[in-house]
Tab-separated table of C-alpha atoms and ligand atoms in Angstrom:
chain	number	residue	atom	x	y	z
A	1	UNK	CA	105.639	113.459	103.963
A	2	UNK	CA	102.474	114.963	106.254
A	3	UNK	CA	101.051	111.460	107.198
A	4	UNK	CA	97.794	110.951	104.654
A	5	UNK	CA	94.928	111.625	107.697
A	6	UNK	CA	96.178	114.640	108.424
A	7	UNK	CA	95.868	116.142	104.711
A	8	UNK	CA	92.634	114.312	103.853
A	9	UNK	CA	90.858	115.300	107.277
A	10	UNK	CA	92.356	118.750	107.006
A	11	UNK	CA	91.228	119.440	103.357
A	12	UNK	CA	87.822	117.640	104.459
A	13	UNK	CA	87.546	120.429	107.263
A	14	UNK	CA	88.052	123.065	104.562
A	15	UNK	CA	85.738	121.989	102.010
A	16	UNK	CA	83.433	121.271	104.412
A	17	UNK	CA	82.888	117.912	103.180
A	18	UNK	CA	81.185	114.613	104.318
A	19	UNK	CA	84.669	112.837	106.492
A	20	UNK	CA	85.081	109.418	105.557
A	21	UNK	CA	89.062	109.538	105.475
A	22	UNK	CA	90.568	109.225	108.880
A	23	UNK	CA	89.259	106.286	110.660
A	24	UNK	CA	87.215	107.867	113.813
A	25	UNK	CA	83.579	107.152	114.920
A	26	UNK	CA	80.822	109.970	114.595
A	27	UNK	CA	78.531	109.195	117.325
A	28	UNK	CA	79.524	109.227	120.897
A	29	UNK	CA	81.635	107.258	123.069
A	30	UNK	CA	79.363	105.611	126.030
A	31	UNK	CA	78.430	108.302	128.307
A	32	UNK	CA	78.958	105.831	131.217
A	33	UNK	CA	82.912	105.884	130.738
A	34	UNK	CA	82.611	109.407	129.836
A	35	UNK	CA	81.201	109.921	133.930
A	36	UNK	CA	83.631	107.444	134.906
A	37	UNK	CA	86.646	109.819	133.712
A	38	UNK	CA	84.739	112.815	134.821
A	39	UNK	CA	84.726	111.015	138.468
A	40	UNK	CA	88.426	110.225	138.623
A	41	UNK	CA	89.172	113.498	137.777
A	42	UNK	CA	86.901	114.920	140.648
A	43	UNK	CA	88.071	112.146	142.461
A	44	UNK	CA	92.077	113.759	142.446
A	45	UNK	CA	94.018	111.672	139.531
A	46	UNK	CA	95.505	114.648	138.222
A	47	UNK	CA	99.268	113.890	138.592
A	48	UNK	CA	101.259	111.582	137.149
A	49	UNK	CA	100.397	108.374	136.580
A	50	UNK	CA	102.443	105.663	137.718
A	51	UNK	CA	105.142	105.563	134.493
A	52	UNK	CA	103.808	102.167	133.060
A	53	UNK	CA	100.415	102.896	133.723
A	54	UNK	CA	97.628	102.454	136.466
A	55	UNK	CA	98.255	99.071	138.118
A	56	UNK	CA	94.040	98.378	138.154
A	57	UNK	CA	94.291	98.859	134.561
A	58	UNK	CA	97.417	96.764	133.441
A	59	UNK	CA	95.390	93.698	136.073
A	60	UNK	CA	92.640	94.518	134.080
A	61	UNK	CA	94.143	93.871	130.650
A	62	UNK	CA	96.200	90.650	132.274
A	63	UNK	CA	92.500	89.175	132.696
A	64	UNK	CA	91.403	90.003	129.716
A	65	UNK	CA	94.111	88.031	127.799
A	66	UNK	CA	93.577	85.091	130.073
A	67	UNK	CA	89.678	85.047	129.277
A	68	UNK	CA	90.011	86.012	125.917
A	69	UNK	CA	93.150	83.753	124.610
A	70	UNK	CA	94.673	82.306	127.731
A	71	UNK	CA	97.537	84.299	127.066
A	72	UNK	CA	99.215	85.306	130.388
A	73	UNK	CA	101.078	88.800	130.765
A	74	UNK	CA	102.014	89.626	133.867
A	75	UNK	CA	100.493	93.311	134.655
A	76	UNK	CA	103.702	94.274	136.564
A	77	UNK	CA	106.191	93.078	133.808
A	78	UNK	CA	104.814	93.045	130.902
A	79	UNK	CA	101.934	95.642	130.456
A	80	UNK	CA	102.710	99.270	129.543
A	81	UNK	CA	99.755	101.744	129.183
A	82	UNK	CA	100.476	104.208	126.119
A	83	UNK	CA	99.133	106.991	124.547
A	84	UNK	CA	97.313	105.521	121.515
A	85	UNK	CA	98.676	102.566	119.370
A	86	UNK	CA	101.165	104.783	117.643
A	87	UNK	CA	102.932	105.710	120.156
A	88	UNK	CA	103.396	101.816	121.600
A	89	UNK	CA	104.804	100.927	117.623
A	90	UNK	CA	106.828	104.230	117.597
A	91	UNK	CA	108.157	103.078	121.004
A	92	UNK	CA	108.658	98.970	120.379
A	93	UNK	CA	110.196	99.636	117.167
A	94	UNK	CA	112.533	102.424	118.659
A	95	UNK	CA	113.525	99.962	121.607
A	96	UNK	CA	114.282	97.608	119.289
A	97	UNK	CA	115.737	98.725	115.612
A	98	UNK	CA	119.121	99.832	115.375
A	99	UNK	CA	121.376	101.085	112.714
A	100	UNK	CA	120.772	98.588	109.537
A	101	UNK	CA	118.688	96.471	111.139
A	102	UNK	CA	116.179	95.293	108.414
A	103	UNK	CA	112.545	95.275	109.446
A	104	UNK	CA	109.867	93.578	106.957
A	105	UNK	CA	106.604	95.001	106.292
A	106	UNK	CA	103.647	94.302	104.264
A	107	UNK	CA	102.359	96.808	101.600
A	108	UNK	CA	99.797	98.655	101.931
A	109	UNK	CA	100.839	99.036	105.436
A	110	UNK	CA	100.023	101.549	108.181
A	111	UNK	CA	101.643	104.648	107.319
A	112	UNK	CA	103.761	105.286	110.935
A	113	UNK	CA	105.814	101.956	110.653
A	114	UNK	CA	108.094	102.505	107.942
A	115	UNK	CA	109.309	106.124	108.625
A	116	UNK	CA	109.710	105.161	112.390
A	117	UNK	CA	111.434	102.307	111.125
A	118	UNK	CA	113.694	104.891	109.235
A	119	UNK	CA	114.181	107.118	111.984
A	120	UNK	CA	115.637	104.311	113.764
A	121	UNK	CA	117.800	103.983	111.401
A	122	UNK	CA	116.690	100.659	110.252
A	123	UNK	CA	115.712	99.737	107.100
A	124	UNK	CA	112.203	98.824	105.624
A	125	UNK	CA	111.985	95.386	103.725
A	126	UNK	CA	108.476	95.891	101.948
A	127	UNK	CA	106.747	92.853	100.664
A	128	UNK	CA	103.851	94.263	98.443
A	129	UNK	CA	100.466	92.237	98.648
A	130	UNK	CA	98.301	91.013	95.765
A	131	UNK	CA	95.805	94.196	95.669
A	132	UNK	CA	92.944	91.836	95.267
A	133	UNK	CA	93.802	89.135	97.928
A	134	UNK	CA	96.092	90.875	99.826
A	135	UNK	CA	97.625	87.185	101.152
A	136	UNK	CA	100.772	86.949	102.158
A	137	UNK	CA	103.355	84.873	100.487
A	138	UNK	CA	105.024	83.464	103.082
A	139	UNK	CA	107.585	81.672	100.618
A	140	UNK	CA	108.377	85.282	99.667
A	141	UNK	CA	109.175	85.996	103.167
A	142	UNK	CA	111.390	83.572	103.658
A	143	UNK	CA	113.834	84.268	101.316
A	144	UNK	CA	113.529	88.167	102.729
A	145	UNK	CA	114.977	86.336	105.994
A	146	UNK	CA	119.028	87.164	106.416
A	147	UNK	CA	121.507	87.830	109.413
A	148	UNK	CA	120.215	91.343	109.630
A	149	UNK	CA	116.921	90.705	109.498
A	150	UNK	CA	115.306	92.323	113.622
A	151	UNK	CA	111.994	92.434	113.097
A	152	UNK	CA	108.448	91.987	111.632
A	153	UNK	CA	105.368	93.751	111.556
A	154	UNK	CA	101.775	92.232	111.206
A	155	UNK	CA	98.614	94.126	111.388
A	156	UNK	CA	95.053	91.738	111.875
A	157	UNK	CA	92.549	92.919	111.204
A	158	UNK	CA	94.452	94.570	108.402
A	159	UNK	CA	93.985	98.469	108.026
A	160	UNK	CA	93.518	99.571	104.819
A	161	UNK	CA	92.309	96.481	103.392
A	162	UNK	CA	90.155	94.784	105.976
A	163	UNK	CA	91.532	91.248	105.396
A	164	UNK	CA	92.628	88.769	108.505
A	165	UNK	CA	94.672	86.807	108.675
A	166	UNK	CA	93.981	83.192	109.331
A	167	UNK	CA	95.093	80.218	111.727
A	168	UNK	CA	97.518	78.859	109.000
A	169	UNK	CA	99.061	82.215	108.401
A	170	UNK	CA	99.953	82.416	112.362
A	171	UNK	CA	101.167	78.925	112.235
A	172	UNK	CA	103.299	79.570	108.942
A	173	UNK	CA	104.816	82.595	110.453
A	174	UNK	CA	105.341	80.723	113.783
A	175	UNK	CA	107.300	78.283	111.634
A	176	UNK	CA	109.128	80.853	109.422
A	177	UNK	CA	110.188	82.495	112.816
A	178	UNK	CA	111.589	79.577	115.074
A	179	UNK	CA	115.108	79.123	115.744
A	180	UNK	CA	115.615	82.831	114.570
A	181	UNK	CA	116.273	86.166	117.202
A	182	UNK	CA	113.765	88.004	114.944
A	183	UNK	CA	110.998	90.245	117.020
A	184	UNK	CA	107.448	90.673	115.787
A	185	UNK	CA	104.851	93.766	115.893
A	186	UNK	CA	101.780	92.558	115.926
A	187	UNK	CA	99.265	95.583	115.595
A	188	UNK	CA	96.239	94.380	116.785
A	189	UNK	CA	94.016	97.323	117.249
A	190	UNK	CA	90.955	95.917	115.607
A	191	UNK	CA	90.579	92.953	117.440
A	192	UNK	CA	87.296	93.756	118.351
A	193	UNK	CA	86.120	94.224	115.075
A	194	UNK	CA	86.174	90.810	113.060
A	195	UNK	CA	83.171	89.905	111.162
A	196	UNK	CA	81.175	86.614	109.529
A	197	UNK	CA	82.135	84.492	112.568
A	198	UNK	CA	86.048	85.213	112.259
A	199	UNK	CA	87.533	84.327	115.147
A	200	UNK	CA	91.120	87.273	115.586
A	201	UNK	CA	94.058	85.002	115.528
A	202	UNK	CA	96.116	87.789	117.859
A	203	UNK	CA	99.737	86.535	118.358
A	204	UNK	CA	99.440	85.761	121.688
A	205	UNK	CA	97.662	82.686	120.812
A	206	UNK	CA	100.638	80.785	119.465
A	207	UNK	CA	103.799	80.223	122.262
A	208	UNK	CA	105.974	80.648	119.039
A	209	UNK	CA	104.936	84.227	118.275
A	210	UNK	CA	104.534	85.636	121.958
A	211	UNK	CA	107.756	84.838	123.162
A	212	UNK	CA	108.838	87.397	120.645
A	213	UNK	CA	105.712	89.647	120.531
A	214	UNK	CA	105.111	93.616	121.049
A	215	UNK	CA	101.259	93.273	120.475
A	216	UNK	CA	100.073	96.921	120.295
A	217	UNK	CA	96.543	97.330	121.253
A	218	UNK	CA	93.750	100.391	121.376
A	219	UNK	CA	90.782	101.573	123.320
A	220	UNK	CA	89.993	104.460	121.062
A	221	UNK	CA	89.046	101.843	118.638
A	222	UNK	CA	87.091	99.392	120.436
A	223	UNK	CA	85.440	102.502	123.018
A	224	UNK	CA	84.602	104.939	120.399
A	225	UNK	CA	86.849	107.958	121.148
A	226	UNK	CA	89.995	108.088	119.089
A	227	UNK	CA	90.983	111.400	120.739
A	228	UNK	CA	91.404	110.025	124.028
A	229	UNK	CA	94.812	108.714	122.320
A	230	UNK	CA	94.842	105.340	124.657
A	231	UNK	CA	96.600	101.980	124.029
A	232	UNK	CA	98.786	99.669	124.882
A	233	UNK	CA	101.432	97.303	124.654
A	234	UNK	CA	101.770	93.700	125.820
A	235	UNK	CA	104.946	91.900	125.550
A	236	UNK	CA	106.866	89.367	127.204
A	237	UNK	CA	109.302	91.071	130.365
A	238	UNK	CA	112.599	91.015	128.793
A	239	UNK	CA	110.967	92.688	125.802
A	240	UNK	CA	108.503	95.577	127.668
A	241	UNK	CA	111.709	96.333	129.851
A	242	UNK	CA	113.274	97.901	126.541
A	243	UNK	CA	110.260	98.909	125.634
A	244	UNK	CA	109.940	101.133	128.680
A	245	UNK	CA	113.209	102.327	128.698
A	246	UNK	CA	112.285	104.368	125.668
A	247	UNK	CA	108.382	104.791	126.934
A	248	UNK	CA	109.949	106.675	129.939
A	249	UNK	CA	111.680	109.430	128.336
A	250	UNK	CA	109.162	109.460	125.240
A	251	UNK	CA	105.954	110.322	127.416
A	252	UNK	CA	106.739	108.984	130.425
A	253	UNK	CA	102.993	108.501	131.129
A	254	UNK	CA	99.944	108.700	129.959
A	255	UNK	CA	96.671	110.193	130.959
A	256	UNK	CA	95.557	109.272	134.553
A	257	UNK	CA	92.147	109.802	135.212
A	258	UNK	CA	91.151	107.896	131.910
A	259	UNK	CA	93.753	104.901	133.124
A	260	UNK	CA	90.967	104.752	136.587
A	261	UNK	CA	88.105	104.942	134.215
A	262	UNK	CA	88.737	102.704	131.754
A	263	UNK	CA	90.582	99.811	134.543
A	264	UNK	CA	86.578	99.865	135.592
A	265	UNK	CA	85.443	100.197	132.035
A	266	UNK	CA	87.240	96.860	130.527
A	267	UNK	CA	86.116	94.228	133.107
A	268	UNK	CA	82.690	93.775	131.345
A	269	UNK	CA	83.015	92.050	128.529
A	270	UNK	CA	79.497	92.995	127.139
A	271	UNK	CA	81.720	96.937	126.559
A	272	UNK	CA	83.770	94.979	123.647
A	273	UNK	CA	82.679	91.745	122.970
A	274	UNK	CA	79.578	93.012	120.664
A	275	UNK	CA	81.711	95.158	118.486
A	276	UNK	CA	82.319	92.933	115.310
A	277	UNK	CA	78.096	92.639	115.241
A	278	UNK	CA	77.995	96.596	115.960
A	279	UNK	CA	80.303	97.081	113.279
A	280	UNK	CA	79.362	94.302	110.538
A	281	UNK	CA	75.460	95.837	110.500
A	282	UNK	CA	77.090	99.133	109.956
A	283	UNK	CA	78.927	97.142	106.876
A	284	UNK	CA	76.342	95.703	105.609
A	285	UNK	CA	74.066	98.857	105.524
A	286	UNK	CA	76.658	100.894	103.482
A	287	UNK	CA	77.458	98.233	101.140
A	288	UNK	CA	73.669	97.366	100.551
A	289	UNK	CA	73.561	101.170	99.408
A	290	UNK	CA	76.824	101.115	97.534
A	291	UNK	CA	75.260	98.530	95.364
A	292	UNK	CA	73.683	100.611	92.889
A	293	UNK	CA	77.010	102.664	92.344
A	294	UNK	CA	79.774	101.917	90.062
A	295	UNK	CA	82.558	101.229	92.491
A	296	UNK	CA	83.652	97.707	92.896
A	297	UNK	CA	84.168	96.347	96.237
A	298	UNK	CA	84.303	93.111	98.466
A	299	UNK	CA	83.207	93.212	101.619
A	300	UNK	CA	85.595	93.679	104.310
A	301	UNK	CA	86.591	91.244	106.906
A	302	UNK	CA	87.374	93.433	109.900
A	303	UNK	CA	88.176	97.029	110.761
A	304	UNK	CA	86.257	99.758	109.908
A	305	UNK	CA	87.049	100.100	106.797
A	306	UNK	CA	85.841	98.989	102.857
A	307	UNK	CA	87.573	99.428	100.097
A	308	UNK	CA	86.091	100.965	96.899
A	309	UNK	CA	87.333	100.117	93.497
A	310	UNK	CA	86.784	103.059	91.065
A	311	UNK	CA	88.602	101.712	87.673
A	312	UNK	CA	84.970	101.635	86.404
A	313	UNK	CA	85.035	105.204	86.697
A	314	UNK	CA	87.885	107.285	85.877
A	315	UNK	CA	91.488	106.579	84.912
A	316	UNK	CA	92.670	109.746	87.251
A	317	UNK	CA	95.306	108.466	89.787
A	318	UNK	CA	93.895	108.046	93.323
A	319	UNK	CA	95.494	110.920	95.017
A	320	UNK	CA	93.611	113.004	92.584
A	321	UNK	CA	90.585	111.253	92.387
A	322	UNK	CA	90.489	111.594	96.275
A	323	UNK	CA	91.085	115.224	96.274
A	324	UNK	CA	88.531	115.918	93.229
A	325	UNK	CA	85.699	114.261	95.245
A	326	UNK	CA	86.666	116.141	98.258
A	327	UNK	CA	86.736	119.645	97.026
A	328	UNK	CA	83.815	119.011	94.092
A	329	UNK	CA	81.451	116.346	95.594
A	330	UNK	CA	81.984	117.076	99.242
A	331	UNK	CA	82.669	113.610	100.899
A	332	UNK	CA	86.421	112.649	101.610
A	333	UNK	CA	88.284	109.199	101.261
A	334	UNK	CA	91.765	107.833	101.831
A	335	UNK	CA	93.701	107.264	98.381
A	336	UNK	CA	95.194	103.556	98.893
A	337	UNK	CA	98.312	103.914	97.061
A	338	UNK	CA	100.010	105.913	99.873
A	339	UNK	CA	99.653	102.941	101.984
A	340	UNK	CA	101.381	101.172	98.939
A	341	UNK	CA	105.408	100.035	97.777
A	342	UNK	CA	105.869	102.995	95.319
A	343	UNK	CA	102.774	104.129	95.583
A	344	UNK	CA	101.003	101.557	93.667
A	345	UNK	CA	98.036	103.247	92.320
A	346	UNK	CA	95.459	100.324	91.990
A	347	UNK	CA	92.464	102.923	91.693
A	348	UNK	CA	91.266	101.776	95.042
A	349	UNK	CA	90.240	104.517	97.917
A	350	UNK	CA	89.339	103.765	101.646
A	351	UNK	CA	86.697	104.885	103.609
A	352	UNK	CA	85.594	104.998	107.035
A	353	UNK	CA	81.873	103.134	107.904
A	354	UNK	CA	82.109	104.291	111.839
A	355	UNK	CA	79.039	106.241	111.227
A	356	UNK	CA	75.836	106.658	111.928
A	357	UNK	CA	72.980	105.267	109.464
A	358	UNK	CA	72.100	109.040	109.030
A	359	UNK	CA	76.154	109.719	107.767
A	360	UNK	CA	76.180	106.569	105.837
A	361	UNK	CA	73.268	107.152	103.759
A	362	UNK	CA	74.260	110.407	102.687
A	363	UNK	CA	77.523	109.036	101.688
A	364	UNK	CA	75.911	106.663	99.802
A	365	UNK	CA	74.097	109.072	97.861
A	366	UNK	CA	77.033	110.797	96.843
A	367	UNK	CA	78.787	107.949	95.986
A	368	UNK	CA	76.429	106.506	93.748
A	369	UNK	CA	75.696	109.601	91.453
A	370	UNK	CA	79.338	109.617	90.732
B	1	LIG	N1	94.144	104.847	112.405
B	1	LIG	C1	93.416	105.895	111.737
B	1	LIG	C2	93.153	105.529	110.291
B	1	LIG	O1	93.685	104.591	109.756
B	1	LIG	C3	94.144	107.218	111.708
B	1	LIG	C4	94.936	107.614	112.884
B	1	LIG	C5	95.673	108.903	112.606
B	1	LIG	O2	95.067	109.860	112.194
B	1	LIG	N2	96.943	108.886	112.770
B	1	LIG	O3	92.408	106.215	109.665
């Protein structure tokens, strides 16, 4: 079906209602990289980009795995600049699902993974999660584990739910994994945005897990401008040259004169590293509001997203609840159980907190008369 952002933003563009459905920012994007981009493009990157990406900006990422986790990709190898993180999962899992090949997933899960899985020809395993705790069981995984069994996907800091997951769950998984051929996705585009001193356990981190590892990554998050559609994907070289073979004929390559831009952008650290305080205030702010309304939450761990449980307020499913609120109290959410195995209503809807104060506290208001 038409993925879930592009119904609720649409149908929030109709109604003219407040947007908290599709995750994007509304303030700007730092006006600095904005000039940088500008420049590049004065400066004559207007063809083609080299097809893996800029080679300033694929150094520039090496480093920043080195300093970060002490993770080392090589930038001519094992770097490939894409457009967006949903075009690097599109792309790792099309390099590297056949026909049959089972691929597990955790429910609610991103909505691109298990339809690309599909059009691979593969087959989605889905695990569904506790809709409270949303832990995995990783006992439960391993008896998913057979011969046919290619791949795995992981997403820290989780999107819908916010959860992350922790040291042990690496370390399980790392254990779970040895001595098999099985490849892991590791969708990382949040790993900025952690909060309450979490530190992001990204795969990279444990030998185990990077020797099989496509970890997709994204500056739209972490830069505030989701419509630049700019990611990437780090993986080890016999694993990014599949990767590429698909990349090549799937985009080829992505936007230059951003790729110059942001390969000045990234090396300062003070341009990411503040992002899970920027973030948790912006948290904290919302949920102090949301207090005197009669949705149920806990506070998210990472992302920029909360959850809101509504069982408190109507027994409508959440598809409906979603689009009542949209069309009759003008603010628009993400129903859950699309995300879910079945579509597992659990009366829980997502919304979006990368807003200004001004955005938030008129959400709030709305929120809390209903
Ligand atoms: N990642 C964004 C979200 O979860 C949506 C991206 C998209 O619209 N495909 O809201």
């Amino acid at each position: 079906p038409t993925s879930i952002f592009a119904i609720m933003s649409g149908l929030a563009n109709k109604e003219n209602a407040l947007n908290l459905s599709q995750g994007f920012p509304d303030f700007k994007s730092d006006f600095h990289l904005i000039k940088l981009v500008n420049k590049a493009m004065l400066d004559g990157y207007n063809q083609y980009a080299p097809m893996p990406g800029v080679y300033g900006l694929r150094e520039a990422i090496s480093e920043k795995f080195k300093k970060l986790y002490q993770a080392k990709y090589n930038p001519e190898t094992e770097i490939t600049i894409t457009a967006g993180g949903t075009q690097a999962i599109f792309t790792a899992i099309t390099a590297a699902v056949k026909k049959e090949d089972e691929v597990i997933i955790f429910k609610p899960a991103y909505d691109c993974y298990e339809p690309t899985v599909e059009l691979a020809g593969g087959k989605p395993i889905a695990v569904q999660l506790d809709p409270e705790s949303f832990k995995i069981n990783w006992e439960e995984v391993k008896s998913l584990i057979n011969s046919k069994t290619r791949m795995m996907i992981i997403n820290s800091p989780h999107n819908p739910s916010g959860k992350v997951l922790s040291k042990e769950d690496m370390q399980q998984l790392e254990n779970i994994l040895k001595n098999t051929n099985i490849l892991l996705i590791s969708d990382e585009v949040y790993e900025h945005i952690i909060f309450d001193n979490q530190s992001h356990e990204s795969a990279c981190l444990y030998p185990g897990l990077k020797e099989r590892t496509f970890i997709i990554a994204s500056f739209g998050k972490t830069f505030h401008n989701t419509g630049w559609k700019m990611g990437y994907c780090a993986a080890p070289a016999y694993l990014t040259t599949e990767f590429r073979k698909v990349h090549q004929f799937n985009v080829f390559s992505v936007h230059h004169p951003t790729q110059i831009a942001l390969a000045t952008y990234i090396t300062n650290e003070q341009n990411y590293l503040n992002l899970g305080d920027f973030y948790q205030q912006k948290r904290d702010f919302f949920l102090n509001l949301m207090k005197e309304s009669r949705f149920k939450f806990i506070p998210s761990n990472g992302t920029y997203f909360q959850l809101l449980n509504f069982s408190n307020i109507t027994d409508e499913n959440d598809f409906d609840f979603a689009k009542r609120l949209t069309i009759e109290n003008k603010i628009a959410t993400i129903p859950i159980s699309v995300f879910n195995e079945q579509n597992l209503d659990t009366k829980v809807l997502r919304v979006c907190f990368a807003k200004t104060e001004e955005t938030l506290k008129k959400a709030a208001e709305i929120l809390c008369k209903i």
